[in-house]
Tab-separated table of C-alpha atoms in Angstrom:
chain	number	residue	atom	x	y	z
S	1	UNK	CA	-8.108	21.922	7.636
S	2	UNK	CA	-5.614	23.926	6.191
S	3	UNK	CA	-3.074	21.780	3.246
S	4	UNK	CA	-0.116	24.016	2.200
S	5	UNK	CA	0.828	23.304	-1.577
S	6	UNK	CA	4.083	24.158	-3.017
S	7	UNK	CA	4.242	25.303	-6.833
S	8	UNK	CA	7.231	23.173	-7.457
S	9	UNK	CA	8.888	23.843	-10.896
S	10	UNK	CA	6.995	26.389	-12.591
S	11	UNK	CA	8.320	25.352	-16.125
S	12	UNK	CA	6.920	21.629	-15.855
S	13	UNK	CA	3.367	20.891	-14.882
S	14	UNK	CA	3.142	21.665	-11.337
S	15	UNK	CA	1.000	24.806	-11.638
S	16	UNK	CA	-1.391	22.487	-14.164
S	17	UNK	CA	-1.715	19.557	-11.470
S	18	UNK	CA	-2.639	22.130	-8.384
S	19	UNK	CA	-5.330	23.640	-11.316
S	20	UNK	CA	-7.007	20.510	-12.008
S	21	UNK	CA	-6.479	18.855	-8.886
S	22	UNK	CA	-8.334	21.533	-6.699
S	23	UNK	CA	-11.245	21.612	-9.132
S	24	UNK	CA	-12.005	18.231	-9.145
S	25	UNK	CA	-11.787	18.415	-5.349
S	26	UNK	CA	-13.488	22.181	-4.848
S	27	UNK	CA	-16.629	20.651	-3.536
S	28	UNK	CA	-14.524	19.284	-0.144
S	29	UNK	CA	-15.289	22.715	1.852
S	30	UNK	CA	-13.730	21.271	4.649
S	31	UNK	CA	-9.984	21.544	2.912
S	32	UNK	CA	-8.794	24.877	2.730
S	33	UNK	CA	-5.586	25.354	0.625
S	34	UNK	CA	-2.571	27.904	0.298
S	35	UNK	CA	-0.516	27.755	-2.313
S	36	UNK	CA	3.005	28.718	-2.213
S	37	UNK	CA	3.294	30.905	-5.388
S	38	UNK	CA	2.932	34.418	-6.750
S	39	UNK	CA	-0.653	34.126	-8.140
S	40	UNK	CA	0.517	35.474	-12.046
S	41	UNK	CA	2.206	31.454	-12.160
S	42	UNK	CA	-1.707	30.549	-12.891
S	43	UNK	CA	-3.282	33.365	-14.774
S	44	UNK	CA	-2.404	31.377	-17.945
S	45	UNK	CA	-5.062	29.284	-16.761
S	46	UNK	CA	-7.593	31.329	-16.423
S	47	UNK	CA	-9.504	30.898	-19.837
S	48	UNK	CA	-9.310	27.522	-19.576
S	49	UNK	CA	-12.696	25.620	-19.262
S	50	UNK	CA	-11.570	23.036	-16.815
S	51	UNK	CA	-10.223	25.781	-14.418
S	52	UNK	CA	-13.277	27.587	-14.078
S	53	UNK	CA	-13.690	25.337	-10.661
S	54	UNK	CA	-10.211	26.334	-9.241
S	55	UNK	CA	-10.614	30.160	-9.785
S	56	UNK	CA	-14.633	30.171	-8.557
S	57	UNK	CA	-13.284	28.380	-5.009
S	58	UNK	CA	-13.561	30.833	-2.380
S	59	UNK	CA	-10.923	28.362	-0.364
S	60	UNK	CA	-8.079	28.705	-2.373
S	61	UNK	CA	-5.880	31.590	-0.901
S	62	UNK	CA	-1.833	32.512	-2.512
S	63	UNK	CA	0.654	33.301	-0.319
S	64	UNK	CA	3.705	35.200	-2.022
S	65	UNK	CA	6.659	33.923	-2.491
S	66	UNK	CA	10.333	35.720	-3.157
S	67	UNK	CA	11.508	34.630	-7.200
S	68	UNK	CA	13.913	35.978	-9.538
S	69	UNK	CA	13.030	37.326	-12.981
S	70	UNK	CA	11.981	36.112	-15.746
S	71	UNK	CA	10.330	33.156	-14.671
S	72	UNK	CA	9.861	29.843	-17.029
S	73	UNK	CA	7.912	29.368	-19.699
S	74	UNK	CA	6.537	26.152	-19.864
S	75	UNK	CA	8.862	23.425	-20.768
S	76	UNK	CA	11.866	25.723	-19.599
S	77	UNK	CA	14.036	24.135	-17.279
S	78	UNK	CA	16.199	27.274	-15.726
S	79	UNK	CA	17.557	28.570	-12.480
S	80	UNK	CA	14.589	30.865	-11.587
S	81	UNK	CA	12.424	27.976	-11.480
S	82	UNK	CA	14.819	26.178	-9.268
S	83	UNK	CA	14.639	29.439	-7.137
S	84	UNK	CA	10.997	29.945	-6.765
S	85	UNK	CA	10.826	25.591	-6.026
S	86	UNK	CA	13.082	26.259	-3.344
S	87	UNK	CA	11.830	29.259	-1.377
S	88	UNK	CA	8.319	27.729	-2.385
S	89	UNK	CA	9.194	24.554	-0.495
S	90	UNK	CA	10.950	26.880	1.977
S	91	UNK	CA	8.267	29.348	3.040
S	92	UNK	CA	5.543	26.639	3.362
S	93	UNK	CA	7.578	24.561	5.786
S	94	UNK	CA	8.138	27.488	7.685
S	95	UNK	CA	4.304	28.414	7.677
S	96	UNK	CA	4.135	24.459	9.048
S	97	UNK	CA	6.003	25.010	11.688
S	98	UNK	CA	3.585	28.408	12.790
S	99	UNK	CA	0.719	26.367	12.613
S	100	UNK	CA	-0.732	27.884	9.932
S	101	UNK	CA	-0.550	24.945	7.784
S	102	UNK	CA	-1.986	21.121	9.050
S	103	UNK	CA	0.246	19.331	6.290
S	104	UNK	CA	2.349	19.974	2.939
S	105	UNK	CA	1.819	18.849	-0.633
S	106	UNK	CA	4.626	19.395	-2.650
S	107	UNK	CA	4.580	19.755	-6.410
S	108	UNK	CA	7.198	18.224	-9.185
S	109	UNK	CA	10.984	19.906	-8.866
S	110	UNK	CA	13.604	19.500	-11.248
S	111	UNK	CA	16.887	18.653	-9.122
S	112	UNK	CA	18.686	20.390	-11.901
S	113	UNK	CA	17.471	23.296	-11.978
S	114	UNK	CA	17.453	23.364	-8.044
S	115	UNK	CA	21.488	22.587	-8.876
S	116	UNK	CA	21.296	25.906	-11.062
S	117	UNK	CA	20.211	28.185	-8.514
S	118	UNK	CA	22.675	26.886	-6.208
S	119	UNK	CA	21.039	24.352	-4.448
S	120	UNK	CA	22.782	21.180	-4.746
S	121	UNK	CA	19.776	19.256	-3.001
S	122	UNK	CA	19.038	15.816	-4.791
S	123	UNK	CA	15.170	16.237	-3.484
S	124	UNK	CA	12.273	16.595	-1.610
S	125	UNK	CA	12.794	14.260	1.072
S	126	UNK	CA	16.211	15.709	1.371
S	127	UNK	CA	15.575	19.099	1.559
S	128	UNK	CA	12.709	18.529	3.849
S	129	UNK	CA	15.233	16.582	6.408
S	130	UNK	CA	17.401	19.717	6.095
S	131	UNK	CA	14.768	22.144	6.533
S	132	UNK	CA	13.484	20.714	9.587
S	133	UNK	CA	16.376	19.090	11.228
S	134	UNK	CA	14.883	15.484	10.928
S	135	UNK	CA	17.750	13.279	10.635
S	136	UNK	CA	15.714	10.059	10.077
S	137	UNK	CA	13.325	10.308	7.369
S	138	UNK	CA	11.683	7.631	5.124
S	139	UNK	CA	10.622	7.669	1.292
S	140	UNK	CA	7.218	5.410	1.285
S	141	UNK	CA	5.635	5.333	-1.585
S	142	UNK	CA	1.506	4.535	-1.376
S	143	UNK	CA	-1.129	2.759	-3.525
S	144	UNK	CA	-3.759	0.636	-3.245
S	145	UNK	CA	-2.095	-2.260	-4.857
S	146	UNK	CA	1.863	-2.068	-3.488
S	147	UNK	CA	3.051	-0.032	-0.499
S	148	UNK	CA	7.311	0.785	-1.175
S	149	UNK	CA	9.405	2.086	1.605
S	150	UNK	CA	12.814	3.500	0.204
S	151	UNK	CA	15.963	2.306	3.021
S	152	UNK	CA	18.186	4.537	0.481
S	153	UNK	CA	16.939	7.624	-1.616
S	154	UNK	CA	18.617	9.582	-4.472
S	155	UNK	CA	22.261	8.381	-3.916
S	156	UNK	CA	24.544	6.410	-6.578
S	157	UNK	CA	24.328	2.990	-6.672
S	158	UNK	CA	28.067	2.287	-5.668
S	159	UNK	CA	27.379	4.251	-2.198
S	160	UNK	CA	24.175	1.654	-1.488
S	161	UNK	CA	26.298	-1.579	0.239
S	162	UNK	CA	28.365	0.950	2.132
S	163	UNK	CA	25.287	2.698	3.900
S	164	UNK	CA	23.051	-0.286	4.558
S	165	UNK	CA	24.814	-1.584	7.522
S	166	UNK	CA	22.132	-3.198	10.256
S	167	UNK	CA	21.955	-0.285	12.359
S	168	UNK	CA	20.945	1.691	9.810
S	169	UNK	CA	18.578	-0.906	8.454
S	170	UNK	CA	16.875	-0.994	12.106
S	171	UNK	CA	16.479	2.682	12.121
S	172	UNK	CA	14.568	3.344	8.626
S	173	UNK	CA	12.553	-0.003	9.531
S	174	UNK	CA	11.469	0.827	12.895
S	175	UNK	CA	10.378	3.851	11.762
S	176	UNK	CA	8.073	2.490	9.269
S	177	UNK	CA	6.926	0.542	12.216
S	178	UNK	CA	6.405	3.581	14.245
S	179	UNK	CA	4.232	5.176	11.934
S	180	UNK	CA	1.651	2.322	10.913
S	181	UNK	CA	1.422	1.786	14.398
S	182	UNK	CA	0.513	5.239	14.808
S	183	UNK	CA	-2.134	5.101	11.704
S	184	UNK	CA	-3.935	1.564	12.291
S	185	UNK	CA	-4.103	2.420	16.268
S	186	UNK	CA	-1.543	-0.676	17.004
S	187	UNK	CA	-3.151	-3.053	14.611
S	188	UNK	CA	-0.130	-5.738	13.543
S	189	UNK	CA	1.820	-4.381	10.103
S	190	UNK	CA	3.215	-6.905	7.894
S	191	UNK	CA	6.586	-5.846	6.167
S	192	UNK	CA	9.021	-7.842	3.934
S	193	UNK	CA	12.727	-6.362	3.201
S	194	UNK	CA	14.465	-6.785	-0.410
S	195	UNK	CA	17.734	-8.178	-0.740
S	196	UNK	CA	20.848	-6.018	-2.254
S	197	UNK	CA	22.135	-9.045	-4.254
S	198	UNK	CA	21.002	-11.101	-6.586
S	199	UNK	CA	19.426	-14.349	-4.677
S	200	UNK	CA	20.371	-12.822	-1.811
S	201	UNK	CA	23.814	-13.299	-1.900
S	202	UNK	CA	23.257	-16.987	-2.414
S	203	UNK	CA	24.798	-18.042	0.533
S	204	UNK	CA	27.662	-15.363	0.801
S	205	UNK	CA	28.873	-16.900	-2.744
S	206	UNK	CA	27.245	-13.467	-4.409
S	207	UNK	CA	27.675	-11.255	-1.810
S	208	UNK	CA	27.810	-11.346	2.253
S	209	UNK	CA	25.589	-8.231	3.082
S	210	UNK	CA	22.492	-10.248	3.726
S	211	UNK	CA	24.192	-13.116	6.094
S	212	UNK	CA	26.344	-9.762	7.810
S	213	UNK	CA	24.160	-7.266	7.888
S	214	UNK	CA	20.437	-7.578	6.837
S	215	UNK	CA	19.752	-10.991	8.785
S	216	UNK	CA	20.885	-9.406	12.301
S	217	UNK	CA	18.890	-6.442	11.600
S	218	UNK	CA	15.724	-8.095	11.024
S	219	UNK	CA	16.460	-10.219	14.176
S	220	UNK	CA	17.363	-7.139	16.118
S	221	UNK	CA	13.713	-5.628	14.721
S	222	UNK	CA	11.840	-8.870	15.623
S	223	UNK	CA	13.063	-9.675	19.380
S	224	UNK	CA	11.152	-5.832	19.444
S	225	UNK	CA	8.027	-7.166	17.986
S	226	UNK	CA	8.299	-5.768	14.494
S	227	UNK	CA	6.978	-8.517	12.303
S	228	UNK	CA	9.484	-7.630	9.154
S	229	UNK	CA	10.423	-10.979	6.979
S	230	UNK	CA	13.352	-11.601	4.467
S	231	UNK	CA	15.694	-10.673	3.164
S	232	UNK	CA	13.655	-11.894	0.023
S	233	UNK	CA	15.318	-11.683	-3.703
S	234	UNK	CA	13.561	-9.192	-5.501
S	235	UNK	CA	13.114	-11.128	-8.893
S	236	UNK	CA	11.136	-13.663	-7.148
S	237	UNK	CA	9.152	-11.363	-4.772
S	238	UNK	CA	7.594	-9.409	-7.123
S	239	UNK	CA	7.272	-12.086	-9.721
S	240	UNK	CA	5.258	-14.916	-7.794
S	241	UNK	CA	2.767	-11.569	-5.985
S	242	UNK	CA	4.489	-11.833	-2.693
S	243	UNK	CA	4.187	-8.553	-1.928
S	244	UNK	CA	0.160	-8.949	-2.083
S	245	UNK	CA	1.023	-10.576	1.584
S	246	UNK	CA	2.717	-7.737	3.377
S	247	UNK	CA	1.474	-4.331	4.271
S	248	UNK	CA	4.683	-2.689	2.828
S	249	UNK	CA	7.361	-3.806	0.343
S	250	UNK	CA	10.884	-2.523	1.833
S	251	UNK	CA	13.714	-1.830	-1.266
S	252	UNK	CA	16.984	-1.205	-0.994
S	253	UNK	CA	17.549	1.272	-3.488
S	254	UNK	CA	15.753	3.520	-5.663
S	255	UNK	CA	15.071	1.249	-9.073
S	256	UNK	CA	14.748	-1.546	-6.973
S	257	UNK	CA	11.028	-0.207	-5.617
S	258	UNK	CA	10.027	2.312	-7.654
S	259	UNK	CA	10.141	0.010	-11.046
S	260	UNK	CA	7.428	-2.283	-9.859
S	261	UNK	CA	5.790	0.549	-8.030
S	262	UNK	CA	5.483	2.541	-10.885
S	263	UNK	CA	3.954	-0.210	-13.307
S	264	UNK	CA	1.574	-1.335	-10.651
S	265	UNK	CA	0.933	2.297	-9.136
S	266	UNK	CA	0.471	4.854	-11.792
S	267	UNK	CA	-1.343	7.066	-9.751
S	268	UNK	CA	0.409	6.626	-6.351
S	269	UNK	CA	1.582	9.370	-3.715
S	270	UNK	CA	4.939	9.855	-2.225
S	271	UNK	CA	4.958	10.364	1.789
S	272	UNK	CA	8.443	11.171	3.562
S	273	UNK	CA	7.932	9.486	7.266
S	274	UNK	CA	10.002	11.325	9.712
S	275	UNK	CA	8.895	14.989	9.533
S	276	UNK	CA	7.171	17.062	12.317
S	277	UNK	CA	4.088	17.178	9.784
S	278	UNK	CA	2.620	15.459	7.212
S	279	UNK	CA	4.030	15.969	3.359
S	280	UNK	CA	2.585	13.943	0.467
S	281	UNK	CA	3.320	14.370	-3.021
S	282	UNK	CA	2.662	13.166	-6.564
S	283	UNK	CA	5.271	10.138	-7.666
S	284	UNK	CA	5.846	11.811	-11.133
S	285	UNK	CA	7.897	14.387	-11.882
S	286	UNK	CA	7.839	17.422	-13.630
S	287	UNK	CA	7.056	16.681	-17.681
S	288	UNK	CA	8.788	19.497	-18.789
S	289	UNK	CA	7.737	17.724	-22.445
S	290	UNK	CA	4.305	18.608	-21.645
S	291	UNK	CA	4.107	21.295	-19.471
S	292	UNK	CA	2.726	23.290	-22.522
S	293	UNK	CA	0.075	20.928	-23.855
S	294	UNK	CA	-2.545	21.250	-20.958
S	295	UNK	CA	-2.934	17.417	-20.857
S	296	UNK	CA	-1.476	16.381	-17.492
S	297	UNK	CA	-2.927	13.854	-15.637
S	298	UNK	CA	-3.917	15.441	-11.817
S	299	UNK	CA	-5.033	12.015	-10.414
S	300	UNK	CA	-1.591	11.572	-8.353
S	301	UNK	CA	-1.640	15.313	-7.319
S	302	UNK	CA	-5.781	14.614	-6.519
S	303	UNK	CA	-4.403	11.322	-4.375
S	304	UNK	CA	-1.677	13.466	-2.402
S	305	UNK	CA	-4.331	15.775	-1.331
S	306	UNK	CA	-6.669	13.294	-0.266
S	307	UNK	CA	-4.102	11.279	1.832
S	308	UNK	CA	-2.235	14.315	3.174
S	309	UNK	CA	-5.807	15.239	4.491
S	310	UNK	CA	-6.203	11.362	5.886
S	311	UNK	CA	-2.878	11.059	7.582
S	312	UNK	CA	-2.887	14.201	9.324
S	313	UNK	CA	-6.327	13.197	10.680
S	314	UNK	CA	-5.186	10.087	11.991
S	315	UNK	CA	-1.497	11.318	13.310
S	316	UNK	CA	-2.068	14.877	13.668
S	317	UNK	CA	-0.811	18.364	12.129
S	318	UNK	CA	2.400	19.884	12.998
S	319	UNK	CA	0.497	22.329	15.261
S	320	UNK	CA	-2.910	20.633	17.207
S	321	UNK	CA	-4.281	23.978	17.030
S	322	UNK	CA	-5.020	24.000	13.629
């Protein structure tokens, strides 16, 4: 199987995490990997002891990618790095959609330097939707502990009650549904939905978007024979280990998931649902503060490998000839 991995922001730790990550997982001969980059990005690397692995693996191939000059140093946050990210990310879904590739890991981005170079994308999942023409896609974040699905991504908080309306509510849920079913081979999912408000609106005294919109939508879901529950106040979910009963957590917004995620799920991996292939990715981002110390941690890059290589066993790549 061929994985496709971006370089993602070539002044944070990107290039470090696709070092380490492929020589801890070199021995796996069945995984072939092409990495979206011009190959100087890693020749910093090369006298590094713990990168002997990476250079040595006769599966590891470079495909080149357009960037401006001069690129990063590490811990540089700057317009050419938001360049090469892009047309990185750009070239690899397009080598996706040839069937060269079975599935996409993408590296760290900085949405600000991406802003720099002129594209005002706020990220991955984003860009990916745009690149492909997906119009529905999902942010699920995956560990072994807690399972997040994301109904809104990287939008301001004030534009959250506006977009969460039950249609829309229906349409990031059933897809959720969609794909478990897809991955377990029909076995029943579990899911529970956050609130927006605090105590779920307590009755409409806090706030009506639960009684108006969320309650229809998960009655809508269930008379289809999605077994979703809630809306449940978040406090309370997470505090009493409620989520230990449901095979994903569902969150409203951004902070609302990714906070508990994050403390319980250091290591996780970031899937967007939706796409015409598989794409995993770290759930850190780029450590520009340490992009020069060699010390990253590669075990979320090393777990967005592994699962990009799982799921696109058990749903298929972009291409079935590949």
């Amino acid at each position: 199987m061929r994985i496709g991995i971006t370089v993602g922001d070539v002044g944070g730790i990107g290039p470090e995490l696709i070092v380490k990550a492929i020589s801890e997982l070199s021995h796996k001969r069945e995984i072939k990997y092409m990495i979206f980059s011009p190959e100087k990005v890693f020749e910093k690397f090369k006298d590094k002891p713990w990168a002997r692995d990476f250079f040595d693996c006769e599966s590891v191939d470079f495909v080149p990618v357009s960037y401006a000059e001069p690129l990063p140093v590490p811990g540089e946050e700057r317009k050419e790095g938001g360049i090469l990210a892009y047309n990185s990310i750009r070239k690899a879904v397009r080598y996706a959609f040839d069937g060269k590739i079975s599935a996409i890991v993408t590296s760290p981005i900085s949405k600000y330097a991406l802003s720099l170079a002129k594209r005002r994308i706020t990220g991955h999942t984003e860009l990916l939707g745009k690149l492909t023409k997906t119009k529905n896609t999902l942010m699920l974040f995956w560990g072994d502990k807690l399972k997040v699905a994301l109904l809104t991504t990287h939008i301001p908080i004030k534009k959250v009650p506006k977009l969460t309306k039950r249609m829309y509510i229906e349409e990031k849920i059933s897809l959720l549904n969609e794909f478990f079913t897809r991955i377990t081979g029909g076995s029943s999912s579990k899911f529970a939905i956050l609130s927006l408000n605090p105590h779920s609106g307590e009755r409409g005294i806090i706030g009506k978007e639960e009684e108006e919109e969320f309650v229809l939508a998960i009655k809508m879901l269930k008379e289809k024979g999605v077994n979703v529950d809630g809306p449940f106040p978040s406090d309370a979910f997470f505090g009493r280990g409620l989520y230990e009963e449901y095979t994903v957590t569902i969150a409203v917004y951004h902070d609302q998931g990714l906070i508990p995620f994050k403390m319980l799920e250091p290591h996780g991996v970031n899937v967007t649902l939706g796409l015409p292939f598989v794409r995993t990715s770290p759930s850190h981002g780029t450590a520009f503060n340490i992009a020069d110390k060699f010390v990253a941690e590669p075990l979320s890059m090393i777990n967005a490998i592994k699962l990009a290589y799982e799921l696109t066993f058990k749903i298929g790549p972009a291409n079935h000839d590949v």
